[in-house]
């Protein structure tokens, strides 16, 4: 039972363009969401979070959007840089549980 | 460097054996979380401890157990190991019990032969 889904296993984007990573969830008890970036041979690194009382949170080049009615969140990276190439995981929190999606591998081409 | 340390970095063992993975959280963090990442899979939440007490349980097998000690370091014990237990095991820590960003360690790669 996948409560958090990242339906795109990979995404390829040209340097300087926008990267949009998507995440869907099924459980209404989730009320806090995070995005993590993971490089090979390292643990995930926290990037940005959003509470369910907001619909947008920005931090520099990174913006997370939350659509509660659609149970959908997205991470926008603009402009994309080659160093952004990594696996991105979304995570949903609620009821003391943290559920991660399967990840999306982002390739940013120079 | 997240400030979370995990030992050992790699572990190779045989089926049926028992291993212990160790995690030291960031200074000041009270929660420790354990996750399993199998090949090309997402992170599966196993268990959370907060200030020495179990706080939440995920898909943790009965063959696995964990504890958090008074100095807040944590150990994950895996017993009667099977080939399918081969995975990366991550520990994370956070200050609070919930709604906190979690800081991850570098992981322990377990290979069961």
GROMACS .gro file of C-alpha atoms in nm:
model
  223
    1UNK     CA    1   0.000   0.000   0.000
    2UNK     CA    2   0.189   0.303  -0.128
    3UNK     CA    3   0.066   0.598   0.070
    4UNK     CA    4   0.318   0.833  -0.090
    5UNK     CA    5   0.385   0.803  -0.461
    6UNK     CA    6   0.642   0.958  -0.687
    7UNK     CA    7   0.525   0.835  -1.022
    8UNK     CA    8   0.822   0.953  -1.227
    9UNK     CA    9   1.129   0.738  -1.160
   10UNK     CA   10   1.347   0.984  -1.350
   11UNK     CA   11   1.346   1.331  -1.501
   12UNK     CA   12   1.591   1.495  -1.738
   13UNK     CA   13   1.615   1.875  -1.761
   14UNK     CA   14   1.844   2.121  -1.938
   15UNK     CA   15   2.059   2.345  -1.722
   16UNK     CA   16   1.886   2.677  -1.652
   17UNK     CA   17   1.536   2.540  -1.707
   18UNK     CA   18   1.278   2.452  -1.444
   19UNK     CA   19   1.266   2.108  -1.281
   20UNK     CA   20   0.928   1.999  -1.146
   21UNK     CA   21   0.918   1.695  -0.921
   22UNK     CA   22   0.579   1.558  -0.823
   23UNK     CA   23   0.446   1.364  -0.528
   24UNK     CA   24   0.099   1.230  -0.449
   25UNK     CA   25  -0.031   1.100  -0.119
   26UNK     CA   26  -0.343   0.913  -0.021
   27UNK     CA   27  -0.380   0.955   0.354
   28UNK     CA   28  -0.554   1.267   0.484
   29UNK     CA   29  -0.377   1.231   0.820
   30UNK     CA   30  -0.054   1.358   0.664
   31UNK     CA   31  -0.011   1.723   0.753
   32UNK     CA   32   0.357   1.796   0.712
   33UNK     CA   33   0.566   1.731   0.404
   34UNK     CA   34   0.935   1.739   0.331
   35UNK     CA   35   1.167   1.703   0.034
   36UNK     CA   36   1.505   1.537   0.061
   37UNK     CA   37   1.790   1.514  -0.187
   38UNK     CA   38   2.018   1.212  -0.197
   39UNK     CA   39   2.355   1.171  -0.366
   40UNK     CA   40   2.508   0.824  -0.411
   41UNK     CA   41   2.680   0.682  -0.102
   42UNK     CA   42   2.533   0.955   0.121
   43UNK     CA   43   2.231   0.983   0.345
   44UNK     CA   44   1.935   1.199   0.236
   45UNK     CA   45   1.971   1.572   0.297
   46UNK     CA   46   1.675   1.785   0.399
   47UNK     CA   47   1.583   2.053   0.145
   48UNK     CA   48   1.250   2.215   0.220
   49UNK     CA   49   0.928   2.147   0.404
   50UNK     CA   50   0.568   2.263   0.405
   51UNK     CA   51   0.291   2.243   0.659
   52UNK     CA   52  -0.063   2.164   0.552
   53UNK     CA   53  -0.176   2.511   0.660
   54UNK     CA   54   0.027   2.659   0.373
   55UNK     CA   55   0.010   2.607   0.000
   56UNK     CA   56   0.356   2.736  -0.088
   57UNK     CA   57   0.700   2.763   0.066
   58UNK     CA   58   1.006   2.914  -0.099
   59UNK     CA   59   1.374   2.887  -0.024
   60UNK     CA   60   1.599   3.038  -0.287
   61UNK     CA   61   1.577   2.832  -0.605
   62UNK     CA   62   1.345   2.581  -0.443
   63UNK     CA   63   0.969   2.615  -0.403
   64UNK     CA   64   0.729   2.353  -0.275
   65UNK     CA   65   0.360   2.372  -0.362
   66UNK     CA   66   0.089   2.184  -0.177
   67UNK     CA   67  -0.258   2.115  -0.313
   68UNK     CA   68  -0.445   1.956  -0.024
   69UNK     CA   69  -0.765   1.891  -0.212
   70UNK     CA   70  -0.573   1.697  -0.476
   71UNK     CA   71  -0.337   1.543  -0.218
   72UNK     CA   72  -0.049   1.653  -0.437
   73UNK     CA   73   0.274   1.836  -0.378
   74UNK     CA   74   0.547   1.944  -0.612
   75UNK     CA   75   0.901   2.074  -0.586
   76UNK     CA   76   1.011   2.337  -0.834
   77UNK     CA   77   1.379   2.403  -0.890
   78UNK     CA   78   1.460   2.708  -1.099
   79UNK     CA   79   1.703   2.757  -1.252
   80UNK     CA   80   1.823   2.397  -1.249
   81UNK     CA   81   2.196   2.340  -1.214
   82UNK     CA   82   2.408   2.030  -1.289
   83UNK     CA   83   2.481   1.999  -0.915
   84UNK     CA   84   2.110   1.942  -0.859
   85UNK     CA   85   2.142   1.600  -1.023
   86UNK     CA   86   2.044   1.357  -0.749
   87UNK     CA   87   1.754   1.143  -0.628
   88UNK     CA   88   1.474   1.345  -0.469
   89UNK     CA   89   1.242   1.193  -0.211
   90UNK     CA   90   0.922   1.343  -0.082
   91UNK     CA   91   0.811   1.244   0.268
   92UNK     CA   92   0.479   1.281   0.444
   93UNK     CA   93   0.438   1.305   0.820
   94UNK     CA   94   0.134   1.239   1.034
   95UNK     CA   95   0.044   1.034   1.338
   96UNK     CA   96   0.413   0.998   1.427
   97UNK     CA   97   0.477   0.814   1.103
   98UNK     CA   98   0.709   0.928   0.825
   99UNK     CA   99   0.636   0.778   0.486
  100UNK     CA  100   0.876   0.831   0.199
  101UNK     CA  101   0.809   0.808  -0.170
  102UNK     CA  102   1.024   0.586  -0.391
  103UNK     CA  103   1.221   0.881  -0.525
  104UNK     CA  104   1.273   1.056  -0.858
  105UNK     CA  105   1.617   1.067  -1.017
  106UNK     CA  106   1.684   1.413  -1.162
  107UNK     CA  107   1.943   1.462  -1.436
  108UNK     CA  108   2.036   1.820  -1.513
  109UNK     CA  109   2.224   1.840  -1.841
  110UNK     CA  110   2.484   2.110  -1.895
  111UNK     CA  111   2.811   1.645   0.738
  112UNK     CA  112   2.474   1.604   0.912
  113UNK     CA  113   2.624   1.536   1.253
  114UNK     CA  114   2.466   1.190   1.266
  115UNK     CA  115   2.716   0.904   1.275
  116UNK     CA  116   2.656   0.541   1.192
  117UNK     CA  117   2.882   0.242   1.237
  118UNK     CA  118   2.986   0.026   1.071
  119UNK     CA  119   2.981   0.168   0.718
  120UNK     CA  120   2.973  -0.179   0.561
  121UNK     CA  121   2.881  -0.516   0.702
  122UNK     CA  122   2.897  -0.852   0.529
  123UNK     CA  123   2.755  -1.154   0.705
  124UNK     CA  124   2.587  -1.488   0.642
  125UNK     CA  125   2.226  -1.598   0.657
  126UNK     CA  126   2.108  -1.688   1.005
  127UNK     CA  127   2.351  -1.452   1.175
  128UNK     CA  128   2.282  -1.155   1.401
  129UNK     CA  129   2.422  -0.803   1.363
  130UNK     CA  130   2.402  -0.474   1.548
  131UNK     CA  131   2.402  -0.137   1.379
  132UNK     CA  132   2.487   0.170   1.580
  133UNK     CA  133   2.376   0.532   1.549
  134UNK     CA  134   2.477   0.847   1.732
  135UNK     CA  135   2.233   1.136   1.681
  136UNK     CA  136   2.322   1.501   1.635
  137UNK     CA  137   2.407   1.679   1.955
  138UNK     CA  138   2.085   1.794   2.121
  139UNK     CA  139   1.853   1.573   1.916
  140UNK     CA  140   1.621   1.353   2.118
  141UNK     CA  141   1.457   1.145   1.844
  142UNK     CA  142   1.623   0.868   1.650
  143UNK     CA  143   1.464   0.702   1.348
  144UNK     CA  144   1.568   0.388   1.159
  145UNK     CA  145   1.499   0.332   0.790
  146UNK     CA  146   1.569   0.052   0.546
  147UNK     CA  147   1.640   0.114   0.179
  148UNK     CA  148   1.649  -0.195  -0.040
  149UNK     CA  149   1.785  -0.184  -0.395
  150UNK     CA  150   1.610   0.087  -0.598
  151UNK     CA  151   1.343   0.122  -0.332
  152UNK     CA  152   1.234   0.416  -0.127
  153UNK     CA  153   1.309   0.454   0.239
  154UNK     CA  154   1.100   0.226   0.458
  155UNK     CA  155   1.040   0.361   0.806
  156UNK     CA  156   1.122   0.100   1.069
  157UNK     CA  157   1.100   0.258   1.413
  158UNK     CA  158   1.138   0.582   1.607
  159UNK     CA  159   1.265   0.643   1.959
  160UNK     CA  160   1.223   0.965   2.151
  161UNK     CA  161   1.431   1.028   2.461
  162UNK     CA  162   1.478   0.659   2.527
  163UNK     CA  163   1.125   0.543   2.460
  164UNK     CA  164   0.972   0.385   2.154
  165UNK     CA  165   0.753   0.647   1.983
  166UNK     CA  166   0.639   0.498   1.655
  167UNK     CA  167   0.667   0.171   1.471
  168UNK     CA  168   0.663   0.114   1.099
  169UNK     CA  169   0.722  -0.199   0.893
  170UNK     CA  170   0.973  -0.351   1.128
  171UNK     CA  171   1.004  -0.729   1.125
  172UNK     CA  172   0.982  -0.925   1.450
  173UNK     CA  173   1.341  -1.042   1.387
  174UNK     CA  174   1.452  -0.680   1.419
  175UNK     CA  175   1.465  -0.481   1.739
  176UNK     CA  176   1.603  -0.146   1.846
  177UNK     CA  177   1.669   0.055   2.154
  178UNK     CA  178   1.783   0.401   2.253
  179UNK     CA  179   2.021   0.434   2.542
  180UNK     CA  180   2.039   0.705   2.812
  181UNK     CA  181   2.312   0.884   2.618
  182UNK     CA  182   2.063   0.888   2.325
  183UNK     CA  183   2.263   0.669   2.091
  184UNK     CA  184   2.062   0.390   1.934
  185UNK     CA  185   2.123   0.036   1.816
  186UNK     CA  186   1.929  -0.166   1.561
  187UNK     CA  187   1.959  -0.541   1.607
  188UNK     CA  188   1.888  -0.769   1.312
  189UNK     CA  189   1.870  -1.141   1.382
  190UNK     CA  190   1.815  -1.464   1.185
  191UNK     CA  191   1.930  -1.272   0.882
  192UNK     CA  192   1.793  -1.359   0.539
  193UNK     CA  193   1.921  -1.270   0.193
  194UNK     CA  194   1.636  -1.020   0.158
  195UNK     CA  195   1.764  -0.821   0.455
  196UNK     CA  196   2.052  -0.696   0.241
  197UNK     CA  197   1.996  -0.321   0.221
  198UNK     CA  198   2.113   0.020   0.327
  199UNK     CA  199   2.008   0.103   0.680
  200UNK     CA  200   1.982   0.472   0.763
  201UNK     CA  201   1.954   0.636   1.097
  202UNK     CA  202   1.814   0.988   1.130
  203UNK     CA  203   1.770   1.221   1.422
  204UNK     CA  204   1.559   1.524   1.505
  205UNK     CA  205   1.507   1.746   1.805
  206UNK     CA  206   1.137   1.686   1.857
  207UNK     CA  207   0.898   1.396   1.830
  208UNK     CA  208   0.724   1.502   1.514
  209UNK     CA  209   0.706   1.770   1.243
  210UNK     CA  210   1.077   1.815   1.247
  211UNK     CA  211   1.321   1.783   0.966
  212UNK     CA  212   1.522   1.467   1.013
  213UNK     CA  213   1.899   1.465   0.969
  214UNK     CA  214   2.031   1.146   0.818
  215UNK     CA  215   2.350   0.958   0.877
  216UNK     CA  216   2.555   0.812   0.590
  217UNK     CA  217   2.401   0.468   0.631
  218UNK     CA  218   2.524   0.115   0.691
  219UNK     CA  219   2.532  -0.116   0.392
  220UNK     CA  220   2.443  -0.468   0.502
  221UNK     CA  221   2.514  -0.759   0.271
  222UNK     CA  222   2.381  -1.101   0.368
  223UNK     CA  223   2.542  -1.388   0.175
   0.00000   0.00000   0.00000
